[in-house]
PDB file of C-alpha atoms in Angstrom:
ATOM      1  CA  MET A   1      87.986   7.009 153.585  1.00 49.00           C
ATOM      2  CA  PRO A   2      86.323   4.336 151.367  1.00 50.00           C
ATOM      3  CA  GLY A   3      84.570   4.911 148.068  1.00 56.00           C
ATOM      4  CA  GLN A   4      82.365   7.895 147.274  1.00 61.00           C
ATOM      5  CA  ARG A   5      82.334   9.514 150.672  1.00 58.00           C
ATOM      6  CA  ALA A   6      83.287  12.970 151.881  1.00 56.00           C
ATOM      7  CA  LEU A   7      83.817  14.301 155.411  1.00 60.00           C
ATOM      8  CA  LEU A   8      82.339  17.705 156.215  1.00 57.00           C
ATOM      9  CA  VAL A   9      83.651  19.583 159.215  1.00 51.00           C
ATOM     10  CA  ARG A  10      83.637  23.157 160.659  1.00 46.00           C
ATOM     11  CA  GLU A  11      86.884  24.927 160.413  1.00 38.00           C
ATOM     12  CA  ILE A  12      88.189  25.388 163.845  1.00 36.00           C
ATOM     13  CA  GLY A  13      89.278  28.981 164.586  1.00 37.00           C
ATOM     14  CA  LYS A  14      87.903  30.315 161.269  1.00 39.00           C
ATOM     15  CA  PRO A  15      84.638  32.120 160.584  1.00 42.00           C
ATOM     16  CA  LEU A  16      83.258  29.491 158.312  1.00 44.00           C
ATOM     17  CA  GLU A  17      81.203  26.909 160.230  1.00 60.00           C
ATOM     18  CA  LEU A  18      79.121  23.883 159.612  1.00 82.00           C
ATOM     19  CA  VAL A  19      75.617  25.206 159.393  1.00 91.00           C
ATOM     20  CA  ALA A  20      72.667  22.927 160.241  1.00 93.00           C
ATOM     21  CA  SER A  21      69.262  24.300 159.161  1.00 95.00           C
ATOM     22  CA  LEU A  22      66.139  22.854 160.894  1.00 95.00           C
ATOM     23  CA  ILE A  23      62.948  21.760 159.063  1.00 92.00           C
ATOM     24  CA  PRO A  24      59.498  20.617 160.275  1.00 90.00           C
ATOM     25  CA  SER A  25      60.338  16.851 159.918  1.00 88.00           C
ATOM     26  CA  ASP A  26      63.031  17.396 162.650  1.00 93.00           C
ATOM     27  CA  GLN A  27      60.195  18.043 164.985  1.00 94.00           C
ATOM     28  CA  PHE A  28      58.333  14.968 163.745  1.00 90.00           C
ATOM     29  CA  SER A  29      61.514  12.955 164.514  1.00 92.00           C
ATOM     30  CA  ARG A  30      61.830  14.399 167.982  1.00 94.00           C
ATOM     31  CA  ASP A  31      58.155  14.023 169.051  1.00 94.00           C
ATOM     32  CA  TRP A  32      56.803  11.159 166.837  1.00 91.00           C
ATOM     33  CA  GLY A  33      59.942   9.115 166.176  1.00 90.00           C
ATOM     34  CA  LEU A  34      59.722   9.727 162.515  1.00 84.00           C
ATOM     35  CA  LEU A  35      62.549   7.551 160.867  1.00 84.00           C
ATOM     36  CA  VAL A  36      64.366   7.267 164.161  1.00 86.00           C
ATOM     37  CA  THR A  37      62.098   5.167 166.487  1.00 85.00           C
ATOM     38  CA  ASP A  38      64.217   2.032 166.445  1.00 85.00           C
ATOM     39  CA  LYS A  39      67.486   3.673 165.750  1.00 87.00           C
ATOM     40  CA  LEU A  40      68.097   5.899 168.919  1.00 87.00           C
ATOM     41  CA  PRO A  41      70.297   7.787 169.742  1.00 90.00           C
ATOM     42  CA  ALA A  42      69.705   9.778 166.607  1.00 90.00           C
ATOM     43  CA  VAL A  43      71.238  12.961 165.041  1.00 92.00           C
ATOM     44  CA  LEU A  44      68.689  15.252 163.687  1.00 93.00           C
ATOM     45  CA  CYS A  45      68.872  17.898 160.855  1.00 93.00           C
ATOM     46  CA  LYS A  46      68.827  17.042 157.183  1.00 92.00           C
ATOM     47  CA  ASP A  47      69.866  20.404 155.765  1.00 94.00           C
ATOM     48  CA  VAL A  48      73.675  20.643 156.084  1.00 93.00           C
ATOM     49  CA  MET A  49      76.322  23.097 154.746  1.00 94.00           C
ATOM     50  CA  GLY A  50      79.959  22.302 155.605  1.00 91.00           C
ATOM     51  CA  ILE A  51      83.587  22.420 154.495  1.00 90.00           C
ATOM     52  CA  VAL A  52      85.222  19.326 152.922  1.00 90.00           C
ATOM     53  CA  SER A  53      87.912  18.020 155.287  1.00 86.00           C
ATOM     54  CA  LYS A  54      88.614  14.628 153.649  1.00 84.00           C
ATOM     55  CA  THR A  55      87.484  12.534 150.662  1.00 84.00           C
ATOM     56  CA  GLY A  56      87.309   8.946 149.830  1.00 82.00           C
ATOM     57  CA  GLN A  57      89.625   7.290 147.411  1.00 82.00           C
ATOM     58  CA  ASP A  58      87.199   7.361 144.527  1.00 82.00           C
ATOM     59  CA  VAL A  59      86.236  10.991 144.838  1.00 84.00           C
ATOM     60  CA  ASP A  60      87.745  13.242 142.199  1.00 84.00           C
ATOM     61  CA  SER A  61      85.154  15.947 142.093  1.00 84.00           C
ATOM     62  CA  LEU A  62      85.931  17.583 145.439  1.00 86.00           C
ATOM     63  CA  GLN A  63      88.907  19.088 147.144  1.00 88.00           C
ATOM     64  CA  VAL A  64      89.616  19.703 150.838  1.00 88.00           C
ATOM     65  CA  GLY A  65      88.313  23.185 151.595  1.00 90.00           C
ATOM     66  CA  ASP A  66      85.343  23.075 149.164  1.00 92.00           C
ATOM     67  CA  ARG A  67      82.035  24.485 150.515  1.00 94.00           C
ATOM     68  CA  VAL A  68      79.304  22.058 149.924  1.00 94.00           C
ATOM     69  CA  ILE A  69      75.620  21.382 150.878  1.00 94.00           C
ATOM     70  CA  HIS A  70      73.962  18.044 151.163  1.00 91.00           C
ATOM     71  CA  ARG A  71      70.697  16.547 152.362  1.00 91.00           C
ATOM     72  CA  ALA A  72      71.323  14.093 155.225  1.00 89.00           C
ATOM     73  CA  GLU A  73      69.793  10.710 154.899  1.00 84.00           C
ATOM     74  CA  VAL A  74      69.065   8.092 157.584  1.00 80.00           C
ATOM     75  CA  ALA A  75      72.452   6.159 157.553  1.00 77.00           C
ATOM     76  CA  PRO A  76      73.891   3.779 160.133  1.00 80.00           C
ATOM     77  CA  GLY A  77      75.137   5.865 163.070  1.00 84.00           C
ATOM     78  CA  PHE A  78      73.311   8.969 161.655  1.00 86.00           C
ATOM     79  CA  VAL A  79      76.751  10.006 160.252  1.00 85.00           C
ATOM     80  CA  GLU A  80      75.114  12.357 157.773  1.00 85.00           C
ATOM     81  CA  GLY A  81      73.063  14.447 160.219  1.00 88.00           C
ATOM     82  CA  GLY A  82      73.685  18.161 160.705  1.00 90.00           C
ATOM     83  CA  LEU A  83      73.578  18.558 164.515  1.00 92.00           C
ATOM     84  CA  GLN A  84      77.141  17.440 165.042  1.00 89.00           C
ATOM     85  CA  GLU A  85      80.515  18.881 164.272  1.00 84.00           C
ATOM     86  CA  TYR A  86      81.464  16.154 161.647  1.00 85.00           C
ATOM     87  CA  ALA A  87      79.186  14.735 158.881  1.00 87.00           C
ATOM     88  CA  ILE A  88      79.985  12.087 156.411  1.00 87.00           C
ATOM     89  CA  THR A  89      78.095  11.995 153.166  1.00 85.00           C
ATOM     90  CA  ASP A  90      77.895  10.432 149.639  1.00 85.00           C
ATOM     91  CA  ALA A  91      80.072  12.759 147.405  1.00 85.00           C
ATOM     92  CA  ARG A  92      77.751  11.942 144.393  1.00 83.00           C
ATOM     93  CA  PHE A  93      74.813  13.609 145.971  1.00 85.00           C
ATOM     94  CA  LEU A  94      75.962  17.064 147.130  1.00 89.00           C
ATOM     95  CA  ALA A  95      76.705  20.414 145.485  1.00 93.00           C
ATOM     96  CA  LYS A  96      79.747  22.747 145.591  1.00 95.00           C
ATOM     97  CA  LEU A  97      78.764  26.227 146.347  1.00 96.00           C
ATOM     98  CA  PRO A  98      79.670  29.237 144.163  1.00 96.00           C
ATOM     99  CA  SER A  99      81.101  32.267 145.917  1.00 95.00           C
ATOM    100  CA  SER A 100      77.985  34.224 145.176  1.00 95.00           C
ATOM    101  CA  ILE A 101      76.046  32.379 147.882  1.00 96.00           C
ATOM    102  CA  ASN A 102      76.899  32.423 151.588  1.00 95.00           C
ATOM    103  CA  ASP A 103      76.761  29.590 154.058  1.00 94.00           C
ATOM    104  CA  ASP A 104      73.368  30.486 155.679  1.00 95.00           C
ATOM    105  CA  GLU A 105      71.691  30.941 152.262  1.00 97.00           C
ATOM    106  CA  ALA A 106      73.028  27.604 151.081  1.00 96.00           C
ATOM    107  CA  ALA A 107      71.807  25.780 154.122  1.00 96.00           C
ATOM    108  CA  THR A 108      68.158  26.644 153.234  1.00 97.00           C
ATOM    109  CA  ILE A 109      68.224  24.666 150.066  1.00 97.00           C
ATOM    110  CA  PRO A 110      68.825  20.807 150.199  1.00 94.00           C
ATOM    111  CA  THR A 111      65.705  19.206 151.604  1.00 93.00           C
ATOM    112  CA  ASN A 112      63.049  21.566 150.445  1.00 94.00           C
ATOM    113  CA  LEU A 113      64.529  21.635 146.856  1.00 95.00           C
ATOM    114  CA  THR A 114      64.872  17.883 146.597  1.00 92.00           C
ATOM    115  CA  SER A 115      61.436  17.303 148.113  1.00 91.00           C
ATOM    116  CA  VAL A 116      59.625  19.351 145.504  1.00 94.00           C
ATOM    117  CA  ALA A 117      61.910  17.943 142.781  1.00 93.00           C
ATOM    118  CA  THR A 118      60.605  14.518 143.895  1.00 91.00           C
ATOM    119  CA  ALA A 119      57.036  15.743 143.745  1.00 93.00           C
ATOM    120  CA  LEU A 120      57.273  17.377 140.329  1.00 94.00           C
ATOM    121  CA  PHE A 121      59.600  14.996 138.512  1.00 92.00           C
ATOM    122  CA  VAL A 122      58.907  11.634 140.160  1.00 89.00           C
ATOM    123  CA  THR A 123      55.419  11.714 141.860  1.00 91.00           C
ATOM    124  CA  LEU A 124      53.726  13.835 139.121  1.00 94.00           C
ATOM    125  CA  GLY A 125      56.024  12.470 136.351  1.00 92.00           C
ATOM    126  CA  ILE A 126      56.751  15.857 134.765  1.00 94.00           C
ATOM    127  CA  SER A 127      59.959  15.885 132.687  1.00 92.00           C
ATOM    128  CA  PRO A 128      62.860  17.696 134.493  1.00 92.00           C
ATOM    129  CA  PRO A 129      64.464  20.627 132.785  1.00 90.00           C
ATOM    130  CA  TRP A 130      67.605  18.753 132.055  1.00 87.00           C
ATOM    131  CA  THR A 131      65.851  16.381 129.632  1.00 80.00           C
ATOM    132  CA  GLN A 132      65.520  16.875 125.872  1.00 68.00           C
ATOM    133  CA  ASP A 133      61.763  16.907 125.615  1.00 64.00           C
ATOM    134  CA  THR A 134      60.203  19.378 123.296  1.00 59.00           C
ATOM    135  CA  PRO A 135      57.980  22.190 124.704  1.00 59.00           C
ATOM    136  CA  SER A 136      54.903  20.388 123.266  1.00 59.00           C
ATOM    137  CA  GLU A 137      55.603  17.434 125.544  1.00 67.00           C
ATOM    138  CA  ARG A 138      55.616  19.656 128.635  1.00 77.00           C
ATOM    139  CA  PRO A 139      52.611  20.417 130.743  1.00 84.00           C
ATOM    140  CA  GLN A 140      50.818  23.683 129.981  1.00 90.00           C
ATOM    141  CA  SER A 141      49.793  24.464 133.471  1.00 95.00           C
ATOM    142  CA  ILE A 142      50.448  23.567 137.130  1.00 98.00           C
ATOM    143  CA  LEU A 143      48.844  24.793 140.300  1.00 98.00           C
ATOM    144  CA  ILE A 144      50.971  25.147 143.474  1.00 97.00           C
ATOM    145  CA  VAL A 145      48.974  25.490 146.763  1.00 94.00           C
ATOM    146  CA  GLY A 146      51.129  26.922 149.441  1.00 90.00           C
ATOM    147  CA  GLY A 147      53.272  28.815 147.106  1.00 90.00           C
ATOM    148  CA  GLY A 148      54.613  31.105 149.754  1.00 91.00           C
ATOM    149  CA  SER A 149      56.157  28.222 151.844  1.00 91.00           C
ATOM    150  CA  ALA A 150      59.863  27.393 151.155  1.00 93.00           C
ATOM    151  CA  CYS A 151      58.824  24.309 149.189  1.00 94.00           C
ATOM    152  CA  GLY A 152      56.411  26.312 147.213  1.00 95.00           C
ATOM    153  CA  GLN A 153      59.098  28.822 146.252  1.00 96.00           C
ATOM    154  CA  PHE A 154      61.445  26.154 145.044  1.00 98.00           C
ATOM    155  CA  ALA A 155      58.638  24.436 143.222  1.00 97.00           C
ATOM    156  CA  THR A 156      57.867  27.634 141.424  1.00 97.00           C
ATOM    157  CA  GLU A 157      61.443  27.971 140.268  1.00 98.00           C
ATOM    158  CA  LEU A 158      61.659  24.356 139.084  1.00 97.00           C
ATOM    159  CA  ALA A 159      58.269  24.543 137.303  1.00 97.00           C
ATOM    160  CA  GLU A 160      59.624  27.550 135.365  1.00 96.00           C
ATOM    161  CA  MET A 161      62.718  25.777 134.474  1.00 95.00           C
ATOM    162  CA  ALA A 162      60.726  22.780 133.378  1.00 94.00           C
ATOM    163  CA  GLY A 163      59.086  24.969 130.717  1.00 92.00           C
ATOM    164  CA  ILE A 164      55.585  25.108 132.180  1.00 95.00           C
ATOM    165  CA  SER A 165      53.897  28.147 130.671  1.00 93.00           C
ATOM    166  CA  GLN A 166      51.195  28.710 133.398  1.00 96.00           C
ATOM    167  CA  ILE A 167      52.317  28.576 136.879  1.00 97.00           C
ATOM    168  CA  VAL A 168      49.385  29.361 139.176  1.00 97.00           C
ATOM    169  CA  LEU A 169      50.160  29.940 142.863  1.00 96.00           C
ATOM    170  CA  VAL A 170      47.861  30.218 145.912  1.00 95.00           C
ATOM    171  CA  GLY A 171      49.894  31.804 148.764  1.00 90.00           C
ATOM    172  CA  GLY A 172      51.309  35.018 150.106  1.00 86.00           C
ATOM    173  CA  ASP A 173      54.066  37.352 149.080  1.00 86.00           C
ATOM    174  CA  GLU A 174      53.150  38.037 145.516  1.00 88.00           C
ATOM    175  CA  PRO A 175      56.340  40.044 144.510  1.00 90.00           C
ATOM    176  CA  ASN A 176      58.624  37.306 145.671  1.00 92.00           C
ATOM    177  CA  LEU A 177      56.621  34.558 143.926  1.00 92.00           C
ATOM    178  CA  LYS A 178      56.330  36.547 140.737  1.00 93.00           C
ATOM    179  CA  ALA A 179      60.075  37.046 140.805  1.00 94.00           C
ATOM    180  CA  ARG A 180      60.676  33.258 141.174  1.00 95.00           C
ATOM    181  CA  GLY A 181      58.510  32.533 138.089  1.00 92.00           C
ATOM    182  CA  ALA A 182      54.771  32.525 138.952  1.00 95.00           C
ATOM    183  CA  THR A 183      52.695  33.715 136.091  1.00 96.00           C
ATOM    184  CA  HIS A 184      49.485  33.979 138.174  1.00 96.00           C
ATOM    185  CA  PHE A 185      49.127  34.737 141.912  1.00 96.00           C
ATOM    186  CA  ILE A 186      46.124  34.187 143.989  1.00 94.00           C
ATOM    187  CA  ASP A 187      45.937  35.545 147.640  1.00 93.00           C
ATOM    188  CA  ARG A 188      45.315  32.524 150.001  1.00 88.00           C
ATOM    189  CA  HIS A 189      43.406  34.913 152.385  1.00 88.00           C
ATOM    190  CA  ILE A 190      40.254  35.246 150.220  1.00 90.00           C
ATOM    191  CA  GLU A 191      37.373  32.837 150.350  1.00 90.00           C
ATOM    192  CA  ASP A 192      37.904  29.266 148.957  1.00 87.00           C
ATOM    193  CA  GLY A 193      35.055  29.640 146.567  1.00 92.00           C
ATOM    194  CA  ASP A 194      36.766  32.760 145.087  1.00 95.00           C
ATOM    195  CA  ILE A 195      40.021  31.009 144.955  1.00 94.00           C
ATOM    196  CA  ILE A 196      38.523  28.146 142.943  1.00 95.00           C
ATOM    197  CA  SER A 197      36.709  30.643 140.568  1.00 96.00           C
ATOM    198  CA  LYS A 198      39.837  32.609 139.928  1.00 96.00           C
ATOM    199  CA  ILE A 199      41.891  29.460 139.131  1.00 96.00           C
ATOM    200  CA  LYS A 200      39.255  28.145 136.712  1.00 96.00           C
ATOM    201  CA  GLU A 201      39.233  31.572 134.956  1.00 96.00           C
ATOM    202  CA  ILE A 202      43.049  31.038 134.354  1.00 96.00           C
ATOM    203  CA  VAL A 203      43.199  27.406 133.457  1.00 95.00           C
ATOM    204  CA  GLY A 204      39.780  26.507 132.162  1.00 94.00           C
ATOM    205  CA  ASP A 205      39.285  22.719 132.088  1.00 93.00           C
ATOM    206  CA  LYS A 206      42.902  21.903 131.096  1.00 93.00           C
ATOM    207  CA  LEU A 207      44.648  21.594 134.520  1.00 95.00           C
ATOM    208  CA  LEU A 208      46.177  18.179 134.952  1.00 96.00           C
ATOM    209  CA  TYR A 209      48.808  18.788 137.675  1.00 97.00           C
ATOM    210  CA  ALA A 210      48.749  20.241 141.104  1.00 96.00           C
ATOM    211  CA  LEU A 211      51.077  20.253 144.105  1.00 96.00           C
ATOM    212  CA  ASP A 212      49.983  21.063 147.632  1.00 93.00           C
ATOM    213  CA  THR A 213      52.945  21.930 149.894  1.00 91.00           C
ATOM    214  CA  VAL A 214      50.804  22.613 152.987  1.00 84.00           C
ATOM    215  CA  ASN A 215      48.444  19.679 153.267  1.00 74.00           C
ATOM    216  CA  ALA A 216      45.526  21.421 154.834  1.00 72.00           C
ATOM    217  CA  ALA A 217      42.163  19.992 153.976  1.00 67.00           C
ATOM    218  CA  LEU A 218      41.047  23.265 152.422  1.00 71.00           C
ATOM    219  CA  GLY A 219      44.066  23.316 150.060  1.00 75.00           C
ATOM    220  CA  LEU A 220      43.434  19.767 149.068  1.00 81.00           C
ATOM    221  CA  HIS A 221      39.747  20.668 148.245  1.00 85.00           C
ATOM    222  CA  VAL A 222      40.740  23.631 146.219  1.00 90.00           C
ATOM    223  CA  ALA A 223      43.380  21.694 144.161  1.00 90.00           C
ATOM    224  CA  LEU A 224      40.990  18.774 143.489  1.00 91.00           C
ATOM    225  CA  SER A 225      38.197  21.127 142.563  1.00 92.00           C
ATOM    226  CA  VAL A 226      40.056  22.847 139.739  1.00 94.00           C
ATOM    227  CA  LEU A 227      41.638  19.920 138.098  1.00 94.00           C
ATOM    228  CA  SER A 228      40.171  18.986 134.660  1.00 93.00           C
ATOM    229  CA  ARG A 229      36.707  17.511 134.566  1.00 90.00           C
ATOM    230  CA  THR A 230      37.209  15.799 131.323  1.00 91.00           C
ATOM    231  CA  SER A 231      40.652  14.259 131.934  1.00 91.00           C
ATOM    232  CA  GLN A 232      42.144  12.567 135.059  1.00 90.00           C
ATOM    233  CA  GLY A 233      44.462  14.899 136.961  1.00 93.00           C
ATOM    234  CA  LYS A 234      47.168  14.342 139.487  1.00 94.00           C
ATOM    235  CA  LEU A 235      47.567  16.067 142.857  1.00 93.00           C
ATOM    236  CA  ALA A 236      50.782  15.519 144.786  1.00 93.00           C
ATOM    237  CA  ARG A 237      50.836  16.428 148.474  1.00 90.00           C
ATOM    238  CA  LEU A 238      53.901  16.755 150.612  1.00 85.00           C
ATOM    239  CA  VAL A 239      54.157  15.192 154.129  1.00 68.00           C
ATOM    240  CA  PRO A 240      50.570  13.967 154.089  1.00 67.00           C
ATOM    241  CA  VAL A 241      48.873  14.226 157.502  1.00 64.00           C
ATOM    242  CA  GLY A 242      45.982  11.933 156.713  1.00 63.00           C
ATOM    243  CA  PRO A 243      43.431  11.029 154.071  1.00 62.00           C
ATOM    244  CA  LEU A 244      40.827  13.459 152.811  1.00 61.00           C
ATOM    245  CA  GLU A 245      37.644  11.531 153.414  1.00 63.00           C
ATOM    246  CA  ASP A 246      35.871  12.507 150.214  1.00 65.00           C
ATOM    247  CA  MET A 247      38.803  12.968 147.859  1.00 64.00           C
ATOM    248  CA  GLU A 248      37.907   9.784 145.876  1.00 64.00           C
ATOM    249  CA  THR A 249      34.715  11.602 144.756  1.00 64.00           C
ATOM    250  CA  TYR A 250      36.764  13.982 142.566  1.00 68.00           C
ATOM    251  CA  GLY A 251      37.977  11.330 140.347  1.00 73.00           C
ATOM    252  CA  HIS A 252      41.609  12.393 140.415  1.00 85.00           C
ATOM    253  CA  LYS A 253      44.849  10.625 141.509  1.00 86.00           C
ATOM    254  CA  VAL A 254      45.938  11.944 145.002  1.00 85.00           C
ATOM    255  CA  LEU A 255      49.657  10.997 145.322  1.00 86.00           C
ATOM    256  CA  ASP A 256      51.707  11.202 148.498  1.00 84.00           C
ATOM    257  CA  VAL A 257      55.292  12.496 148.037  1.00 85.00           C
ATOM    258  CA  PHE A 258      57.993  10.305 149.487  1.00 76.00           C
ATOM    259  CA  ALA A 259      61.226  12.316 149.161  1.00 65.00           C
ATOM    260  CA  ASN A 260      63.343   9.331 149.830  1.00 66.00           C
ATOM    261  CA  GLU A 261      62.344   7.990 146.382  1.00 61.00           C
ATOM    262  CA  PHE A 262      64.633  10.747 145.001  1.00 62.00           C
ATOM    263  CA  VAL A 263      67.628   9.845 147.022  1.00 64.00           C
ATOM    264  CA  LYS A 264      68.970   7.327 144.496  1.00 65.00           C
ATOM    265  CA  HIS A 265      66.745   8.227 141.602  1.00 70.00           C
ATOM    266  CA  PRO A 266      68.486   8.752 138.279  1.00 71.00           C
ATOM    267  CA  ASP A 267      67.496  12.412 138.210  1.00 74.00           C
ATOM    268  CA  THR A 268      68.962  13.046 141.655  1.00 76.00           C
ATOM    269  CA  MET A 269      72.539  13.048 140.514  1.00 80.00           C
ATOM    270  CA  ALA A 270      71.579  15.308 137.570  1.00 88.00           C
ATOM    271  CA  LEU A 271      70.089  17.942 139.883  1.00 91.00           C
ATOM    272  CA  TRP A 272      73.061  17.840 142.231  1.00 91.00           C
ATOM    273  CA  GLU A 273      75.501  18.163 139.326  1.00 91.00           C
ATOM    274  CA  ARG A 274      73.737  21.180 137.911  1.00 94.00           C
ATOM    275  CA  LEU A 275      72.873  22.889 141.157  1.00 96.00           C
ATOM    276  CA  PRO A 276      76.055  24.964 141.357  1.00 96.00           C
ATOM    277  CA  GLY A 277      75.294  26.414 137.969  1.00 96.00           C
ATOM    278  CA  TYR A 278      71.654  27.081 138.923  1.00 97.00           C
ATOM    279  CA  LEU A 279      72.784  28.830 142.103  1.00 97.00           C
ATOM    280  CA  GLN A 280      75.310  30.910 140.160  1.00 97.00           C
ATOM    281  CA  ALA A 281      72.760  32.003 137.623  1.00 96.00           C
ATOM    282  CA  ARG A 282      70.233  32.609 140.457  1.00 96.00           C
ATOM    283  CA  THR A 283      67.786  30.248 138.629  1.00 96.00           C
ATOM    284  CA  ILE A 284      67.470  28.629 142.059  1.00 97.00           C
ATOM    285  CA  THR A 285      67.520  31.223 144.938  1.00 97.00           C
ATOM    286  CA  PRO A 286      67.720  30.622 148.690  1.00 97.00           C
ATOM    287  CA  THR A 287      64.773  31.273 151.029  1.00 96.00           C
ATOM    288  CA  ALA A 288      64.569  33.352 154.206  1.00 95.00           C
ATOM    289  CA  PHE A 289      66.468  32.248 157.212  1.00 96.00           C
ATOM    290  CA  GLU A 290      67.283  33.229 160.736  1.00 95.00           C
ATOM    291  CA  VAL A 291      70.640  32.475 162.475  1.00 95.00           C
ATOM    292  CA  LYS A 292      69.887  31.330 166.021  1.00 93.00           C
ATOM    293  CA  GLN A 293      71.860  32.619 169.018  1.00 86.00           C
ATOM    294  CA  PRO A 294      73.899  31.601 170.838  1.00 82.00           C
ATOM    295  CA  HIS A 295      75.989  29.653 168.369  1.00 82.00           C
ATOM    296  CA  GLY A 296      76.874  25.946 169.167  1.00 84.00           C
ATOM    297  CA  LEU A 297      74.939  22.708 169.784  1.00 86.00           C
ATOM    298  CA  ARG A 298      72.468  24.061 172.390  1.00 92.00           C
ATOM    299  CA  ALA A 299      69.575  21.801 173.185  1.00 94.00           C
ATOM    300  CA  ASP A 300      67.400  24.686 174.428  1.00 95.00           C
ATOM    301  CA  VAL A 301      67.927  26.585 171.146  1.00 95.00           C
ATOM    302  CA  VAL A 302      67.053  23.636 168.946  1.00 96.00           C
ATOM    303  CA  ASN A 303      64.142  22.632 171.084  1.00 97.00           C
ATOM    304  CA  ALA A 304      62.620  26.199 171.020  1.00 97.00           C
ATOM    305  CA  VAL A 305      62.646  26.040 167.173  1.00 96.00           C
ATOM    306  CA  LEU A 306      61.069  22.491 167.175  1.00 97.00           C
ATOM    307  CA  ASP A 307      58.468  23.562 169.745  1.00 97.00           C
ATOM    308  CA  ALA A 308      57.470  26.409 167.470  1.00 96.00           C
ATOM    309  CA  TYR A 309      56.888  24.026 164.580  1.00 93.00           C
ATOM    310  CA  ARG A 310      54.959  21.747 166.938  1.00 94.00           C
ATOM    311  CA  ASP A 311      52.706  24.645 168.099  1.00 94.00           C
ATOM    312  CA  ASN A 312      52.059  25.738 164.418  1.00 87.00           C
ATOM    313  CA  LYS A 313      53.739  29.069 164.910  1.00 90.00           C
ATOM    314  CA  LYS A 314      55.181  30.888 162.010  1.00 87.00           C
ATOM    315  CA  VAL A 315      58.873  29.839 161.843  1.00 91.00           C
ATOM    316  CA  VAL A 316      61.562  31.452 159.716  1.00 93.00           C
ATOM    317  CA  LYS A 317      64.017  28.649 158.703  1.00 95.00           C
ATOM    318  CA  ALA A 318      66.340  28.378 161.594  1.00 96.00           C
ATOM    319  CA  ASN A 319      70.104  27.920 161.033  1.00 95.00           C
ATOM    320  CA  ILE A 320      72.310  26.559 163.834  1.00 94.00           C
ATOM    321  CA  HIS A 321      76.082  27.350 163.566  1.00 92.00           C
ATOM    322  CA  LEU A 322      78.195  24.621 165.073  1.00 85.00           C
TER     323      LEU A 322
END
């Protein structure tokens, strides 16, 4: 194999398998042609856990048999995608797994983690935890709307690692979010006016950074309403579904997150290099998942999950064992 490439494969006849974990953008690709319209046939699934079967001549960081995770990108032939028995990826942008994390847990991590890393450290411009900035140079507060989502959970952990002292979350599952580093929790089920009041009681007029992982108009309104009135704030939104008609009236920057910006960003390699240690220390922890049955590449099983995303049903992250 040439260069910095690695081949991941399920181990035939052994219990370890390649695990492909579905995400909402897989439904967008199926139904809207997101990133695949002019490239069909395409292989879906960006979250991949597998076993290293072969490495390129320039790879010295991996050995055959290593368990790894990677985020599949749109490459010629879709060789990186998860819904196939073999996947080829760039060995510089994956993470070896410690024994403390199992295959299915690991498969929940790549896309959601790198997406919020993009939002925090590229889109919003917050210094990542592996830089040498002093505490005085780091933001004091951040608001995360949709904190209970998988992206929200990882964003909470990264914000804590980045040294942000006030991490205010709007979401559900308070015990889980507090365990991940949230300093303040606000139930998303209360009235939006009450949510805004509670946030302002915590941050005053000093909030300059917000991340919305859900993209509902209500969440955007809440975030824009609590950013500082005396300084221009920034709101990053994941997978934007359209403009908020009156958002310019708030006077803040509304920034769309393009996770592909992080693929070759200088901080990307730093994150992947440190991720095994973060996982071992449980600084980064997996999210909930459900292993779909029966095993194997079954179109009916995959489509049922994607249909649930399409129909806005509650979906636990679905893992497909190949």
